[in-house]
Coordinates of C-alpha atoms in Angstrom, one line a residue:
X1085 CA -52.9 169.1 -82.4
X1086 CA -56.2 170.1 -84.2
X1087 CA -55.5 172.8 -86.8
X1088 CA -51.7 172.2 -86.8
X1089 CA -50.0 172.4 -90.2
X1090 CA -46.7 172.2 -92.0
X1091 CA -45.8 173.5 -95.6
X1092 CA -43.0 173.5 -97.9
X1093 CA -42.6 175.9 -101.0
X1094 CA -41.6 174.5 -104.2
X1095 CA -39.8 176.3 -107.2
X1096 CA -43.1 177.3 -108.6
X1097 CA -43.9 179.3 -105.4
X1098 CA -46.6 176.7 -104.4
X1099 CA -46.9 175.4 -100.7
X1100 CA -47.6 171.7 -100.5
X1101 CA -49.1 171.2 -97.0
X1102 CA -50.2 168.7 -94.5
X1103 CA -52.6 169.6 -91.9
X1104 CA -54.1 167.7 -88.8
X1105 CA -57.7 168.2 -88.5
X1106 CA -60.4 166.6 -86.6
X1107 CA -60.9 164.0 -89.4
X1108 CA -57.3 163.2 -89.8
X1109 CA -54.5 164.5 -92.3
X1110 CA -55.5 166.6 -95.2
X1111 CA -52.8 167.3 -97.9
X1112 CA -52.7 169.4 -100.9
X1113 CA -51.2 172.4 -102.6
X1114 CA -51.9 176.1 -102.0
X1115 CA -51.6 178.4 -105.1
X1116 CA -51.1 182.0 -104.3
X1117 CA -53.4 183.9 -106.6
X1118 CA -53.7 187.3 -105.1
X1119 CA -53.3 186.7 -101.6
X1120 CA -49.8 187.9 -100.5
X1121 CA -48.5 187.8 -104.1
X1122 CA -49.6 187.0 -107.6
X1123 CA -47.6 184.0 -108.7
X1124 CA -47.0 184.5 -112.5
X1125 CA -47.3 180.9 -113.1
X1126 CA -50.8 180.9 -111.9
X1127 CA -51.8 183.6 -114.3
X1128 CA -51.0 181.8 -117.7
X1129 CA -47.1 182.7 -117.7
X1130 CA -44.8 180.0 -119.0
X1131 CA -41.3 180.3 -118.1
X1132 CA -39.8 177.8 -120.8
X1133 CA -38.1 180.7 -122.9
X1134 CA -40.1 180.2 -126.1
X1135 CA -43.9 180.6 -125.2
X1136 CA -45.0 184.4 -125.8
X1137 CA -46.0 185.8 -122.5
X1138 CA -46.8 189.3 -123.8
X1139 CA -50.4 189.1 -123.5
X1140 CA -50.6 187.0 -120.3
X1141 CA -48.1 189.3 -118.7
X1142 CA -50.0 192.5 -119.8
X1143 CA -53.2 191.1 -118.5
X1144 CA -51.6 190.1 -115.3
X1145 CA -50.2 193.6 -114.7
X1146 CA -53.6 195.0 -115.3
X1147 CA -55.1 192.8 -112.8
X1148 CA -52.4 193.4 -110.1
X1149 CA -52.6 197.3 -110.6
X1150 CA -56.3 197.2 -110.0
X1151 CA -55.7 195.4 -106.7
X1152 CA -56.5 197.0 -103.6
X1153 CA -54.8 194.5 -101.3
X1154 CA -51.5 193.6 -102.8
X1155 CA -49.5 194.7 -105.9
X1156 CA -46.7 192.2 -106.0
X1157 CA -46.0 189.8 -108.8
X1158 CA -43.6 186.8 -108.2
X1159 CA -41.8 185.1 -110.9
X1160 CA -40.6 181.8 -110.1
X1161 CA -37.3 180.7 -111.8
X1162 CA -37.7 180.5 -115.6
X1163 CA -37.2 182.3 -118.8
X1164 CA -40.3 184.5 -119.6
X1165 CA -40.2 185.4 -123.2
X1166 CA -42.1 188.2 -124.6
X1167 CA -42.4 189.3 -128.1
X1168 CA -43.4 192.7 -127.5
X1169 CA -42.5 195.3 -124.8
X1170 CA -44.7 195.8 -121.8
X1171 CA -45.9 199.3 -120.7
X1172 CA -47.0 200.0 -117.2
X1173 CA -49.1 203.2 -116.8
X1174 CA -48.2 206.1 -114.5
X1175 CA -51.8 205.3 -112.7
X1176 CA -50.3 201.9 -111.4
X1177 CA -48.5 202.8 -108.3
X1178 CA -46.5 200.7 -105.7
X1179 CA -46.0 197.8 -108.1
X1180 CA -43.5 195.1 -107.2
X1181 CA -42.0 192.7 -109.4
X1182 CA -39.9 190.0 -107.6
X1183 CA -37.7 187.1 -109.2
X1184 CA -35.4 184.3 -107.9
X1185 CA -31.9 185.1 -108.5
X1186 CA -32.0 187.3 -111.6
X1187 CA -28.8 186.4 -113.4
X1188 CA -29.7 184.9 -117.0
X1189 CA -29.4 181.2 -116.9
X1190 CA -30.1 180.3 -113.4
X1191 CA -33.0 182.6 -112.2
X1192 CA -36.1 184.6 -113.3
X1193 CA -35.5 186.2 -116.4
X1194 CA -37.7 188.2 -118.9
X1195 CA -36.1 188.0 -122.3
X1196 CA -37.0 189.0 -125.8
X1197 CA -35.9 188.0 -129.3
X1198 CA -37.5 190.6 -131.7
X1199 CA -37.2 189.9 -135.4
X1200 CA -38.7 193.0 -136.7
X1201 CA -37.1 196.4 -136.8
X1202 CA -39.1 197.7 -133.9
X1203 CA -36.9 199.1 -131.1
X1204 CA -38.6 198.4 -127.7
X1205 CA -37.9 198.5 -123.9
X1206 CA -38.7 195.1 -122.3
X1207 CA -40.6 197.0 -119.4
X1208 CA -41.6 200.7 -119.6
X1209 CA -43.0 202.4 -116.5
X1210 CA -44.9 205.7 -116.8
X1211 CA -45.5 207.9 -119.8
X1212 CA -44.6 211.2 -120.9
X1213 CA -47.8 213.0 -120.1
X1214 CA -48.3 212.0 -116.3
X1215 CA -46.0 211.6 -113.4
X1216 CA -46.1 208.6 -111.1
X1217 CA -45.2 209.7 -107.7
X1218 CA -45.0 206.0 -106.4
X1219 CA -42.7 204.2 -108.8
X1220 CA -42.0 200.4 -108.9
X1221 CA -39.8 198.0 -107.0
X1222 CA -38.1 195.4 -108.9
X1223 CA -36.1 192.7 -107.1
X1224 CA -34.0 189.8 -108.3
X1225 CA -35.3 189.7 -111.7
X1226 CA -33.1 189.4 -114.8
X1227 CA -33.6 191.0 -118.4
X1228 CA -32.0 189.8 -121.6
X1229 CA -32.3 190.3 -125.5
X1230 CA -31.7 186.8 -126.9
X1231 CA -31.9 188.1 -130.4
X1232 CA -28.1 188.9 -131.0
X1233 CA -29.3 192.0 -133.0
X1234 CA -27.6 195.3 -132.6
X1235 CA -30.6 197.5 -133.0
X1236 CA -33.5 195.9 -131.4
X1237 CA -34.1 196.4 -127.7
X1238 CA -33.5 200.0 -126.8
X1239 CA -33.5 199.3 -123.1
X1240 CA -34.4 196.7 -120.4
X1241 CA -36.1 199.0 -117.9
X1242 CA -37.4 202.3 -119.1
X1243 CA -38.7 204.9 -116.4
X1244 CA -40.5 207.9 -117.7
X1245 CA -41.4 210.5 -115.2
X1246 CA -41.5 207.8 -112.5
X1247 CA -40.6 209.0 -109.0
X1248 CA -39.7 206.8 -105.7
X1249 CA -38.7 203.6 -107.6
X1250 CA -36.3 201.0 -106.5
X1251 CA -34.3 198.4 -108.5
X1252 CA -32.6 195.8 -106.3
X1253 CA -30.3 193.3 -107.8
X1254 CA -31.5 193.3 -111.2
X1255 CA -29.5 191.5 -113.8
X1256 CA -29.4 192.8 -117.4
X1257 CA -27.3 191.1 -120.2
X1258 CA -26.9 191.0 -124.0
X1259 CA -28.6 194.2 -125.2
X1260 CA -25.8 195.0 -127.5
X1261 CA -26.7 198.5 -128.8
X1262 CA -29.3 199.3 -126.0
X1263 CA -29.3 200.8 -122.6
X1264 CA -29.7 198.6 -119.3
X1265 CA -31.6 201.2 -117.2
X1266 CA -32.9 204.3 -118.9
X1267 CA -34.5 207.2 -117.0
X1268 CA -36.1 210.3 -118.5
X1269 CA -38.1 212.9 -116.9
X1270 CA -38.9 215.1 -119.8
X1271 CA -42.0 217.2 -119.0
X1272 CA -41.6 216.9 -115.2
X1273 CA -39.1 214.9 -113.3
X1274 CA -37.8 211.2 -112.8
X1275 CA -36.2 211.4 -109.3
X1276 CA -35.8 210.0 -105.9
X1277 CA -35.0 206.3 -107.1
X1278 CA -32.5 203.8 -105.8
X1279 CA -30.5 201.4 -108.1
X1280 CA -29.1 198.8 -105.6
X1281 CA -26.3 196.4 -106.6
X1282 CA -27.3 196.1 -110.4
X1283 CA -25.3 193.7 -112.5
X1284 CA -25.2 194.8 -116.3
X1285 CA -23.4 193.2 -118.9
X1286 CA -23.3 193.4 -122.6
X1287 CA -25.0 196.7 -123.3
X1288 CA -23.8 199.8 -125.0
X1289 CA -24.9 202.0 -122.1
X1290 CA -25.2 200.8 -118.7
X1291 CA -27.3 203.3 -117.0
X1292 CA -28.4 206.5 -118.7
X1293 CA -30.1 209.5 -117.2
X1294 CA -31.8 211.9 -119.7
X1295 CA -33.7 215.2 -119.0
X1296 CA -34.9 216.2 -115.6
X1297 CA -33.5 213.2 -113.7
X1298 CA -32.3 213.9 -110.2
X1299 CA -31.8 212.5 -106.6
X1300 CA -30.9 209.0 -108.1
X1301 CA -28.7 206.7 -105.8
X1302 CA -26.7 203.9 -107.4
X1303 CA -25.4 201.7 -104.7
X1304 CA -22.6 199.5 -105.8
X1305 CA -23.0 196.9 -108.5
X1306 CA -21.3 196.0 -111.7
X1307 CA -21.2 197.3 -115.2
X1308 CA -19.1 195.4 -117.7
X1309 CA -18.7 194.1 -121.2
X1310 CA -19.9 197.3 -122.9
X1311 CA -20.3 197.1 -126.7
X1312 CA -19.2 199.6 -129.4
X1313 CA -21.9 200.8 -131.6
X1314 CA -21.0 202.8 -135.1
X1315 CA -17.6 203.2 -133.6
X1316 CA -19.0 204.7 -130.4
X1317 CA -17.4 203.4 -127.3
X1318 CA -19.8 201.8 -124.8
X1319 CA -20.5 203.9 -121.7
X1320 CA -21.2 202.7 -118.2
X1321 CA -23.0 206.0 -116.8
X1322 CA -24.3 208.3 -119.2
X1323 CA -25.6 211.3 -117.3
X1324 CA -27.2 213.8 -119.6
X1325 CA -29.8 215.4 -117.3
X1326 CA -29.3 219.2 -116.6
X1327 CA -30.1 218.5 -112.9
X1328 CA -26.8 216.7 -112.4
X1329 CA -27.8 215.1 -109.0
X1330 CA -27.3 211.4 -109.8
X1331 CA -24.9 209.8 -107.4
X1332 CA -22.9 206.6 -107.1
X1333 CA -21.8 205.0 -104.0

């Protein structure tokens, strides 16, 4: 039985293992730090809902985007507060963000409580100058504005000139005057993306497609609890792109 091992995975994504070697049983903890995934908790993030993770998350994304082996960040269950929005450049391709059960209150959630008048997107992918042809995958991750304000977070997820993205079972809540998922292809295109089973509650606009957004598939999901802002009724799907090729199944 030499070399035989067993392992169990805890809520932090670590594997506790026991192996039978020539000298007997060896036990310990495996911390995944860039092998198959980058575990957010092993890179300085704290999921207690109050510690500011802006710097740690920005640094982790920079590290992952430079990786030649894997570009997957795993967020164990927790509330990951950020005081400022995080921007991911168009040069970062094939980035994957994975959580555990993204619905706020019971899963992996990125949240913000902006006190100033700075309108932000929690996560912005791409920029107005360059096109990312291999966009991100976000799966099982939640997003929430915990400030209760009506004019702070402009969007949970903002995609600028980003193609080939996939959003799977993302959960977005309490953005009040904001947009759950905002797509904008100004200057080129945002296209060929999939939004699969989103759960969006308490936003002013659920999903918004601005200029030059096309070839987007929305596969099921729920958009509810839309808020009224300045007497403007909430909108589930706001399709403004002149391309008009955004479909819902």
